[in-house]
PDB file of C-alpha atoms in Angstrom:
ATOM      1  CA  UNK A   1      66.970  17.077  44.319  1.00 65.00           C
ATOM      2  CA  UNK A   2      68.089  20.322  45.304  1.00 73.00           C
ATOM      3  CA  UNK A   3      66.076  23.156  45.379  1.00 80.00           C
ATOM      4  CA  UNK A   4      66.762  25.323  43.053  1.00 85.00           C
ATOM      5  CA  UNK A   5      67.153  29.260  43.537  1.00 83.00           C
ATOM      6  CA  UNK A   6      65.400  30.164  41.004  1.00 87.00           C
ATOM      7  CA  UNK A   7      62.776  29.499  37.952  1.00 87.00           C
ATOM      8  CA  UNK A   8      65.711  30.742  35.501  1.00 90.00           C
ATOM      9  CA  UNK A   9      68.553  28.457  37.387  1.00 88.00           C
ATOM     10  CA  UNK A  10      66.108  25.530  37.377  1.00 86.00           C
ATOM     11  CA  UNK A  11      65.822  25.414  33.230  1.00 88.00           C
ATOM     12  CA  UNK A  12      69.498  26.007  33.155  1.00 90.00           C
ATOM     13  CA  UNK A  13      70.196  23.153  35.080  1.00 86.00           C
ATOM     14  CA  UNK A  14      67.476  20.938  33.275  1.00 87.00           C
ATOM     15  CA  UNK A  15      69.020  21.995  29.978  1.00 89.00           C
ATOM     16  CA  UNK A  16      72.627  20.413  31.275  1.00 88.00           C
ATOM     17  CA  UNK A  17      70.785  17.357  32.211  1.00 86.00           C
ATOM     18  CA  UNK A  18      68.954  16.562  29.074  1.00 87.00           C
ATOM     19  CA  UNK A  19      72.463  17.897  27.264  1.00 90.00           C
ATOM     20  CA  UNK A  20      74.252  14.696  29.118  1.00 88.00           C
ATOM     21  CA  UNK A  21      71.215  12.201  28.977  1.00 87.00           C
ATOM     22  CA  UNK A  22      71.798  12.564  25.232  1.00 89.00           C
ATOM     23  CA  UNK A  23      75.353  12.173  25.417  1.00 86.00           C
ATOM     24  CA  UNK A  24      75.762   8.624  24.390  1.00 85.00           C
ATOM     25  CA  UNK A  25      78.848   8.046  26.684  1.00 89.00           C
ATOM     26  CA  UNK A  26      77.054   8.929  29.963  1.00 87.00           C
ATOM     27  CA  UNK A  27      77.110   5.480  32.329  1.00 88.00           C
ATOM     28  CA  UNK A  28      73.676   4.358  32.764  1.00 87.00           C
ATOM     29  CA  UNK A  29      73.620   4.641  36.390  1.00 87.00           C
ATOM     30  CA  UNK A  30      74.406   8.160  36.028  1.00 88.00           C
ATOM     31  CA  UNK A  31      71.737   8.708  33.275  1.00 87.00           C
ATOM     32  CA  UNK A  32      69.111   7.037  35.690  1.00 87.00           C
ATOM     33  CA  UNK A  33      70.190   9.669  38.591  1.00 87.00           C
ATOM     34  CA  UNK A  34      70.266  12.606  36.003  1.00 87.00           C
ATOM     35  CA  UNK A  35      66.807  11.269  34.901  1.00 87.00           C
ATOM     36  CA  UNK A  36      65.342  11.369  38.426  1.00 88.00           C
ATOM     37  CA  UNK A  37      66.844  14.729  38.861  1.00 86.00           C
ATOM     38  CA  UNK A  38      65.163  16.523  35.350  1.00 88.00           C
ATOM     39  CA  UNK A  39      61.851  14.529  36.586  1.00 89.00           C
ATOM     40  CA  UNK A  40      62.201  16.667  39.864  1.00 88.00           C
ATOM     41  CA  UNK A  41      62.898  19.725  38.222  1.00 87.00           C
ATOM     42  CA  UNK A  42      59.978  19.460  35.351  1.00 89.00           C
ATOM     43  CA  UNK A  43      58.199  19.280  38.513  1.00 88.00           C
ATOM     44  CA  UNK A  44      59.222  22.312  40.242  1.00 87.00           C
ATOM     45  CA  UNK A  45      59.075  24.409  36.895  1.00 88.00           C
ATOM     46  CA  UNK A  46      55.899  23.159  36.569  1.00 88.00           C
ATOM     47  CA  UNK A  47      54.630  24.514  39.842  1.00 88.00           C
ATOM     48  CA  UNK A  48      56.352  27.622  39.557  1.00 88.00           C
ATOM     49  CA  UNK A  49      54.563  28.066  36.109  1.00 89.00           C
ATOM     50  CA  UNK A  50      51.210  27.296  37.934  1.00 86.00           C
ATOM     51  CA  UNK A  51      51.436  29.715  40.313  1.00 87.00           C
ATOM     52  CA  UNK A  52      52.890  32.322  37.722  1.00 89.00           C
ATOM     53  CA  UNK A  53      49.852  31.887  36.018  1.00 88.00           C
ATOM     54  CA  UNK A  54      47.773  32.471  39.329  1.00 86.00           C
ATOM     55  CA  UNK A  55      49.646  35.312  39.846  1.00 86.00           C
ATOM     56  CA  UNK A  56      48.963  36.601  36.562  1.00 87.00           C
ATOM     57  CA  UNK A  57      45.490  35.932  36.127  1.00 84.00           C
ATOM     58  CA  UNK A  58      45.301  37.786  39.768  1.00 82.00           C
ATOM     59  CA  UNK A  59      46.793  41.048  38.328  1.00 80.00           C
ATOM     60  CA  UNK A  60      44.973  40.792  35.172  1.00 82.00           C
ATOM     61  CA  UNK A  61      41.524  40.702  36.583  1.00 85.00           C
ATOM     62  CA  UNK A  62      42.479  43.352  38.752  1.00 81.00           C
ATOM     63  CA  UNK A  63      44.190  45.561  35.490  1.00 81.00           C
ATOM     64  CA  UNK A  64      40.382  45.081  33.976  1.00 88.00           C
ATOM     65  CA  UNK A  65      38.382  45.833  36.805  1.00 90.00           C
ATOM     66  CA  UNK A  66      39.957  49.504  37.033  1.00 90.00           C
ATOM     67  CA  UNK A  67      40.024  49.937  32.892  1.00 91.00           C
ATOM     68  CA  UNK A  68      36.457  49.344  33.228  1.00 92.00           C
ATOM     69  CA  UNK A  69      35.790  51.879  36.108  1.00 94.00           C
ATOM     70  CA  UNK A  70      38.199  54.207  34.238  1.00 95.00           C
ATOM     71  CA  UNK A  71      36.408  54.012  30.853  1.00 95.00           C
ATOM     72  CA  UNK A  72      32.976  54.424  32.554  1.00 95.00           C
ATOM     73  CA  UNK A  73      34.187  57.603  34.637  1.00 96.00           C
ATOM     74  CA  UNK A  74      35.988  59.122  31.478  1.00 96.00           C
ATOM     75  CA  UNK A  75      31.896  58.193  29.892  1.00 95.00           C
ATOM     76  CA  UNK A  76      30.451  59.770  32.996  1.00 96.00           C
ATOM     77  CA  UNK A  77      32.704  62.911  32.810  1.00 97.00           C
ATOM     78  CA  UNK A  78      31.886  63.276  28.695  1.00 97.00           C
ATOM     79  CA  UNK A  79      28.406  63.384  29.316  1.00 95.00           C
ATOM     80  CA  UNK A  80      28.873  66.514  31.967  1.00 96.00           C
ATOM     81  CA  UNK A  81      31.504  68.089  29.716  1.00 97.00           C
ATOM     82  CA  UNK A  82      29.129  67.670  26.816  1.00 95.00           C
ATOM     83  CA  UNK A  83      26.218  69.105  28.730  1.00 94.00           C
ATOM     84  CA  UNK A  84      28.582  72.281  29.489  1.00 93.00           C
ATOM     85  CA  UNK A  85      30.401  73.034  26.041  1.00 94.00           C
ATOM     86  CA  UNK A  86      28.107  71.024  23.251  1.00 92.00           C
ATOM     87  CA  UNK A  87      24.551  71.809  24.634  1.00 87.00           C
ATOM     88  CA  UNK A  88      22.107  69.861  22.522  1.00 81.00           C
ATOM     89  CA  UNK A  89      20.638  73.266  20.901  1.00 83.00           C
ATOM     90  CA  UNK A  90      22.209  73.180  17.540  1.00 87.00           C
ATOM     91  CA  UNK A  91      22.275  70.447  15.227  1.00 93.00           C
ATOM     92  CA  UNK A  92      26.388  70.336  14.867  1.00 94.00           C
ATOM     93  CA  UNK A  93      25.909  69.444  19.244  1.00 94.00           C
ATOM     94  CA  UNK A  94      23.858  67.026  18.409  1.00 95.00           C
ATOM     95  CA  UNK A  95      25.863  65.487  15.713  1.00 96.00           C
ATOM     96  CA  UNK A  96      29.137  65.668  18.121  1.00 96.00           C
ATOM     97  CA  UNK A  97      27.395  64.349  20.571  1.00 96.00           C
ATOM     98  CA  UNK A  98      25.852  61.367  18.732  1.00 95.00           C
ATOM     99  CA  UNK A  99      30.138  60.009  17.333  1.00 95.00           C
ATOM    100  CA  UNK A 100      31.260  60.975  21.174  1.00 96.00           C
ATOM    101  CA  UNK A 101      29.386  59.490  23.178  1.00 94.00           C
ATOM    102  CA  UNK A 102      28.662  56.235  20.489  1.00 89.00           C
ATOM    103  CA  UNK A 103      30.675  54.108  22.576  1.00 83.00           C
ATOM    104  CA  UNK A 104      34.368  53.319  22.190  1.00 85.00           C
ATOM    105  CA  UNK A 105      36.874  51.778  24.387  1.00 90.00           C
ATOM    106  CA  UNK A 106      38.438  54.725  25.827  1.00 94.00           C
ATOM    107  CA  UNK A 107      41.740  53.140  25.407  1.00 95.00           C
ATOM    108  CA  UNK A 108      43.505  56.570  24.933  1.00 96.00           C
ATOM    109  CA  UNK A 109      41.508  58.098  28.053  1.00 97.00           C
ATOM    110  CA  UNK A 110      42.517  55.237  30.666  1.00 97.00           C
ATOM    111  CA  UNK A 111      45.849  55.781  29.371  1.00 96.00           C
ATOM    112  CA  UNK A 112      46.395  59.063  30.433  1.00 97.00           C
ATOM    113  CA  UNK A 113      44.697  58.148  33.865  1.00 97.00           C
ATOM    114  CA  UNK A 114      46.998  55.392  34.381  1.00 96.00           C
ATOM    115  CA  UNK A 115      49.753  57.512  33.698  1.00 97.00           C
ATOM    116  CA  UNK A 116      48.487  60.199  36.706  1.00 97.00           C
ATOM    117  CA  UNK A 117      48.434  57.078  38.656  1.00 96.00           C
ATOM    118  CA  UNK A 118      51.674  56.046  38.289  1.00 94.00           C
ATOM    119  CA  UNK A 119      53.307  59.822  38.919  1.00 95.00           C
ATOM    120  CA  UNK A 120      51.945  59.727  42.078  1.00 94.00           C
ATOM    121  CA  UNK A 121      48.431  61.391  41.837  1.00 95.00           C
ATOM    122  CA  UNK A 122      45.508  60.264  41.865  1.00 96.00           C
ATOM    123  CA  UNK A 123      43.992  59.311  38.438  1.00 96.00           C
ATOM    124  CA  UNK A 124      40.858  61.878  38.286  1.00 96.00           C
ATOM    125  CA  UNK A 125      43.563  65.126  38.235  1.00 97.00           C
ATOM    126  CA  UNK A 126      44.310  64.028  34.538  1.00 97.00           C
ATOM    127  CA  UNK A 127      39.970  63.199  33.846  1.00 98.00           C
ATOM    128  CA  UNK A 128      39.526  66.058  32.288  1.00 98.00           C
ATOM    129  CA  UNK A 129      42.792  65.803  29.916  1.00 98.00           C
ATOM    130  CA  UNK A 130      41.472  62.783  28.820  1.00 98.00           C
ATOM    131  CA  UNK A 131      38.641  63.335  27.902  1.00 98.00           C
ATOM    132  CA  UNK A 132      39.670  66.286  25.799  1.00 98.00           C
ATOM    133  CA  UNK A 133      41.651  64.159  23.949  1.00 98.00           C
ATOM    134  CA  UNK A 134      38.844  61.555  23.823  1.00 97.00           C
ATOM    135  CA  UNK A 135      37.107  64.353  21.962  1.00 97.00           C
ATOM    136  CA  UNK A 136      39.867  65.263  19.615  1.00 97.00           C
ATOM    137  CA  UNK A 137      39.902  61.649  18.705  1.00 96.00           C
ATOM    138  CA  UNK A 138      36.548  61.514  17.412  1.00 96.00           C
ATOM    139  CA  UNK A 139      36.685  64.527  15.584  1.00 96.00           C
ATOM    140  CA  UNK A 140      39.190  62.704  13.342  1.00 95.00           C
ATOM    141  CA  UNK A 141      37.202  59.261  13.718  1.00 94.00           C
ATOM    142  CA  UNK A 142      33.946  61.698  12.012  1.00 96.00           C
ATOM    143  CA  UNK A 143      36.798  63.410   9.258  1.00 94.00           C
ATOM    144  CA  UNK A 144      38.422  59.827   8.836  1.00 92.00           C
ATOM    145  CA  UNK A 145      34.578  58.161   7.572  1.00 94.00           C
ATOM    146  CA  UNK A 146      33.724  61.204   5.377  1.00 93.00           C
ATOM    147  CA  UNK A 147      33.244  60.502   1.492  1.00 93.00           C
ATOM    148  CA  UNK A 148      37.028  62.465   1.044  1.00 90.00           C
ATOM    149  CA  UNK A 149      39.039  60.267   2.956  1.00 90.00           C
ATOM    150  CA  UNK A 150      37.739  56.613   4.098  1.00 88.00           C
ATOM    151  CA  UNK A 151      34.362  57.134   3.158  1.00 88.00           C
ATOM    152  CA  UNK A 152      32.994  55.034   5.744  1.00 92.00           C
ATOM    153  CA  UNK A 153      29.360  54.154   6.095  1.00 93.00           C
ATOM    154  CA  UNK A 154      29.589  52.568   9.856  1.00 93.00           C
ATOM    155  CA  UNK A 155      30.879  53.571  12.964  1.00 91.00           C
ATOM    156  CA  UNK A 156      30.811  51.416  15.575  1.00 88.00           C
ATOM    157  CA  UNK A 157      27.972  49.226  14.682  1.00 88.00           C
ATOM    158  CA  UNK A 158      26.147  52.420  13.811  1.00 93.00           C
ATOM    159  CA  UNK A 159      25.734  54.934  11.414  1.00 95.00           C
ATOM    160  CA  UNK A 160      28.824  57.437  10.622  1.00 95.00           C
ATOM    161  CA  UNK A 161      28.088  60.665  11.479  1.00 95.00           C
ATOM    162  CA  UNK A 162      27.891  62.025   7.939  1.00 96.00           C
ATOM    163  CA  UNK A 163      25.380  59.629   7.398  1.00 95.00           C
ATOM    164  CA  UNK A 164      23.437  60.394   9.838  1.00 94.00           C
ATOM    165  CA  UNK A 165      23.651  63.669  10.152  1.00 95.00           C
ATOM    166  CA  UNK A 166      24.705  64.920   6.519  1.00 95.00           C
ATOM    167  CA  UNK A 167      28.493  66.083   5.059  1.00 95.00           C
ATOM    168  CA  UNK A 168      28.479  69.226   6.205  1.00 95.00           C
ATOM    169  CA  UNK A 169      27.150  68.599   9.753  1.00 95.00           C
ATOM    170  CA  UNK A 170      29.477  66.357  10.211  1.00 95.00           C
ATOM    171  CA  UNK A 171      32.360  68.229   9.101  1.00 96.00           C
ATOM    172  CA  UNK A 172      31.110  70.945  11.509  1.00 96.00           C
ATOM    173  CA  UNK A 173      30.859  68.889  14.137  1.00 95.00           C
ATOM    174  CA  UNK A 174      34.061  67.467  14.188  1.00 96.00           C
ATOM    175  CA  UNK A 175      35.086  70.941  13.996  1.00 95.00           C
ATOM    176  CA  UNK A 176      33.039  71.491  17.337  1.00 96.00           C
ATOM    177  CA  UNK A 177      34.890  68.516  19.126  1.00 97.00           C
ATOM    178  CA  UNK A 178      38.363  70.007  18.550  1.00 96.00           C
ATOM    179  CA  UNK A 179      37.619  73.359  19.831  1.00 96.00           C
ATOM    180  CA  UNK A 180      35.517  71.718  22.357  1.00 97.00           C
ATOM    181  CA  UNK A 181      38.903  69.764  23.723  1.00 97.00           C
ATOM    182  CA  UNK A 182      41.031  73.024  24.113  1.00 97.00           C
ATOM    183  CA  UNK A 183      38.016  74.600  25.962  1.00 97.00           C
ATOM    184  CA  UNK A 184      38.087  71.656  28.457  1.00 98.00           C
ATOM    185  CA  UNK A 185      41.764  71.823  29.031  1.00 98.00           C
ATOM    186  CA  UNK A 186      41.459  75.552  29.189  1.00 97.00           C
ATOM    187  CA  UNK A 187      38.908  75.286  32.022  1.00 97.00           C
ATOM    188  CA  UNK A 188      40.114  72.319  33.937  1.00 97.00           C
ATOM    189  CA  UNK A 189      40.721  72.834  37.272  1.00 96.00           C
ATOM    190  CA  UNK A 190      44.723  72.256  37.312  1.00 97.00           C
ATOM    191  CA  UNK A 191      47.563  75.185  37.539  1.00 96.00           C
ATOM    192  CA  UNK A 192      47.610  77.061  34.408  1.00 97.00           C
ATOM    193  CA  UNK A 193      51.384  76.569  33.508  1.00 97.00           C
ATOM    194  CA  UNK A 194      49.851  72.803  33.320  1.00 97.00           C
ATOM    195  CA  UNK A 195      46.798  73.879  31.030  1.00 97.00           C
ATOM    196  CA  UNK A 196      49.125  75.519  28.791  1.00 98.00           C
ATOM    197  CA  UNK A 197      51.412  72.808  28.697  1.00 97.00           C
ATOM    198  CA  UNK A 198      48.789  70.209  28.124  1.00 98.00           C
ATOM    199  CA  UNK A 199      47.123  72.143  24.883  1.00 98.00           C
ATOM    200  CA  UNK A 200      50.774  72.064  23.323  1.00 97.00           C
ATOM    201  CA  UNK A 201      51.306  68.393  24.005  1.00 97.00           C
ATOM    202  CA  UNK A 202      47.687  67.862  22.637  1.00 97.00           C
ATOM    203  CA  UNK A 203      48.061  70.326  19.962  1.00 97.00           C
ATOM    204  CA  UNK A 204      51.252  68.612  18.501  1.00 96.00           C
ATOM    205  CA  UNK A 205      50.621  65.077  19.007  1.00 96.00           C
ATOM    206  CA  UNK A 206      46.799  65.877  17.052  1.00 95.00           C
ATOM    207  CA  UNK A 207      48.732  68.139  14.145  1.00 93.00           C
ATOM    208  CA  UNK A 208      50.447  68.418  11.165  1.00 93.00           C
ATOM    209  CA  UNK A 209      53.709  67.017  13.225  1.00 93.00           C
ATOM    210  CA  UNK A 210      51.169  63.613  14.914  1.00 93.00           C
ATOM    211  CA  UNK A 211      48.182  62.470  13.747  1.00 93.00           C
ATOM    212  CA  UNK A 212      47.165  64.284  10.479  1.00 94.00           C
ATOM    213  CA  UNK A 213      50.730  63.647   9.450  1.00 94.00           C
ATOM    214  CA  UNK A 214      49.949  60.144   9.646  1.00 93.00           C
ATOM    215  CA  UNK A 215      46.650  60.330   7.905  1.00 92.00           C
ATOM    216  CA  UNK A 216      48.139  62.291   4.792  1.00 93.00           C
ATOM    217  CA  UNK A 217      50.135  58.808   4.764  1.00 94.00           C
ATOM    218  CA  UNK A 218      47.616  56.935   5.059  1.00 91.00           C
ATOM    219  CA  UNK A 219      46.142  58.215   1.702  1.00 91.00           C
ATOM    220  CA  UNK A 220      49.119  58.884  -0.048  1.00 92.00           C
ATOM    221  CA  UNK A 221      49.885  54.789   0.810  1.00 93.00           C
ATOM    222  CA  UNK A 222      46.271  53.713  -0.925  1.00 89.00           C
ATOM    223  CA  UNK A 223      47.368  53.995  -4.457  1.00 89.00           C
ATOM    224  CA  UNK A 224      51.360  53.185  -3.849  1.00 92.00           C
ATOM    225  CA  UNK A 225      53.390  50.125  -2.257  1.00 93.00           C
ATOM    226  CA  UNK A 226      54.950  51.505   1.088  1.00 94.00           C
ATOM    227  CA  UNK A 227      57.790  49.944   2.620  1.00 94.00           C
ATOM    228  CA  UNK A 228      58.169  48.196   5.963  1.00 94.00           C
ATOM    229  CA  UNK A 229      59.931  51.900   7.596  1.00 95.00           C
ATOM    230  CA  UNK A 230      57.094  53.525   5.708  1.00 95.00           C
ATOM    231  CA  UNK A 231      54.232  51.721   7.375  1.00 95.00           C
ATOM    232  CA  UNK A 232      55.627  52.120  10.656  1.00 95.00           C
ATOM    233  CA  UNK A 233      55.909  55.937  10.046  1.00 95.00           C
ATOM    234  CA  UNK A 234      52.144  55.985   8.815  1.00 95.00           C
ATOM    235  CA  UNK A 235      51.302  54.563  12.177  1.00 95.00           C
ATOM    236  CA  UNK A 236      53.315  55.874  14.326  1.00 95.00           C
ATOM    237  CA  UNK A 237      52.157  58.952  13.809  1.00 95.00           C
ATOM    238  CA  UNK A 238      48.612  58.078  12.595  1.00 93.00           C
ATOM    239  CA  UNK A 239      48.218  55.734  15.946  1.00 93.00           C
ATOM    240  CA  UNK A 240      50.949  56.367  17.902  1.00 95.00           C
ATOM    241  CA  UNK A 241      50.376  60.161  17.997  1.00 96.00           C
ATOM    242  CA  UNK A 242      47.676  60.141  20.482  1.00 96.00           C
ATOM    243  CA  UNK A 243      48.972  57.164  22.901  1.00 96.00           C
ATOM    244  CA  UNK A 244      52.028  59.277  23.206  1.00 96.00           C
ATOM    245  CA  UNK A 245      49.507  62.172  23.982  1.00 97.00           C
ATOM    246  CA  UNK A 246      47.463  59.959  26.223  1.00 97.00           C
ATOM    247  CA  UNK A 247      50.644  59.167  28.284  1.00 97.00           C
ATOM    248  CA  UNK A 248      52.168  63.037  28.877  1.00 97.00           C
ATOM    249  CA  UNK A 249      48.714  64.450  29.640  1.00 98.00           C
ATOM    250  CA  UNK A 250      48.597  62.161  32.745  1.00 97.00           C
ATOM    251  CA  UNK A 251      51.937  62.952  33.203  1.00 97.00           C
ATOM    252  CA  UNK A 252      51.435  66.984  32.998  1.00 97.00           C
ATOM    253  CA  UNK A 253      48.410  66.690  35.114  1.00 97.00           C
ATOM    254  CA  UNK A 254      50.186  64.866  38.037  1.00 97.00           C
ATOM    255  CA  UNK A 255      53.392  67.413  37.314  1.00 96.00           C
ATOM    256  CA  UNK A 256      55.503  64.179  37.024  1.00 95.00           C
ATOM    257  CA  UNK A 257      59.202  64.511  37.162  1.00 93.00           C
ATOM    258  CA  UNK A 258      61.450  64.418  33.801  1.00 93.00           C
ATOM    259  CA  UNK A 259      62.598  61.039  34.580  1.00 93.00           C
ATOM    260  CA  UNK A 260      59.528  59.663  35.391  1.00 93.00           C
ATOM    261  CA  UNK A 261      57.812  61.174  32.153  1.00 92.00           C
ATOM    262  CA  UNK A 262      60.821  59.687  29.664  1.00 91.00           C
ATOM    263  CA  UNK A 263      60.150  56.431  31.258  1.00 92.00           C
ATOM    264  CA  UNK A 264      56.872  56.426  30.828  1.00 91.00           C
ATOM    265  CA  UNK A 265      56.877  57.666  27.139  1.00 86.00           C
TER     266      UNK A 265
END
């Protein structure tokens, strides 16, 4: 059998051999050559699958093993930040301490790292971006559980905040976390054209235009039928606000190029 060139030309050519094994008119001599030559090449695509799996299983290991240092340094760098702008003192620290550092997967922060990573820089420029957004995030994860909106009694396996700490509290402490995330990106140590930049992006993507956009749909949907389009306007702005925000923070903290950045997003 020849070798072929590629995975892709292999299935081609094993689709033209099973298309004239079929073919009633083919001589069987010929069929029992075609036949030996699709056995060769089920073999081959077989292989290559095999080691496309290696290869894959490879990368994959290696994508977790820096998510999981990534999420544990955004943790690490919380914790300090915490210590600095939500000092344990007053009850509404306490309470935005307790919903930020609950746990969570810190999808959003390892985002914007891997972004930094990929412009070029390395991923602990954009650490304190992320985790200013980590905290804007909860404060509408503690809004989001109140009696108002979800009314959520659990968070995380613990708990809500309101719950724990009372309505009002709560609703301060959220409060707390947002102005807490424009204080971070106001003091991280990054030019100040990006600072500025990076409390617009976060500003909009968290606003009336991003994310509370997509929460006011996500009540008015409770008590009406939404439509396919209207779902995936609820979440694209409800979800998809703050991935979009994850990704041009790590952009604006490595100073990415425009082409770069509209690729990424």
């Amino acid at each position: 059998m020849k070798q072929p060139k590629s995975f892709e030309e292999g299935l081609t050519r094993l689709q033209e051999l099973l298309t004239a094994l079929q073919d009633e008119s083919t001589p069987l001599a010929q069929s029992v050559k075609l036949y030996a030559e699709a056995a060769g090449l089920i073999s081959y695509c077989k292989q290559t699958l095999d080691a496309a799996k290696l290869q894959i299983n490879e990368i994959d290991a290696s994508l977790q093993a820096k998510f999981t240092a990534w999420a544990a340094l955004t943790e690490q760098r919380l914790g300090e930040l915490c210590d600095e702008f939500l000092p344990p003192h007053e009850e509404i620290a306490k309470a935005a301490r307790y919903s930020l550092l609950g746990g969570g997967k810190r999808i959003r922060a390892v985002l914007a790292l891997a972004a930094c990573e990929l412009s070029g820089t390395a991923p602990e420029k954009a650490l304190d971006y992320a985790c200013a957004l980590e905290m804007l995030h909860c404060y509408s994860l503690i809004h989001d559980d109140m009696p108002c909106m979800d009314n959520d009694d659990f968070r995380r396996g613990r708990p809500s905040c309101h719950k724990q700490f009372g309505e009002s509290t709560a609703l301060l402490a959220a409060d707390a976390l947002v102005t807490a995330a424009f204080e971070v990106i106001a003091h991280a140590d990054l030019p100040a054209e990006s600072r500025v930049e990076a409390a617009a992006i976060l500003a909009k993507g968290g606003g009336a235009r991003g994310m509370l956009y997509g929460q006011e749909l996500d009540k008015h949907y409770e008590t009406i039928r939404a439509t396919e389009d209207q779902l995936l306007e609820l979440h694209r702005n409800k979800t998809g606000a703050l991935i979009i925000v994850a990704v041009e923070l790590g952009c604006t903290a490595a100073n990415a190029a425009p082409a770069l950045r509209k690729a990424l997003v």
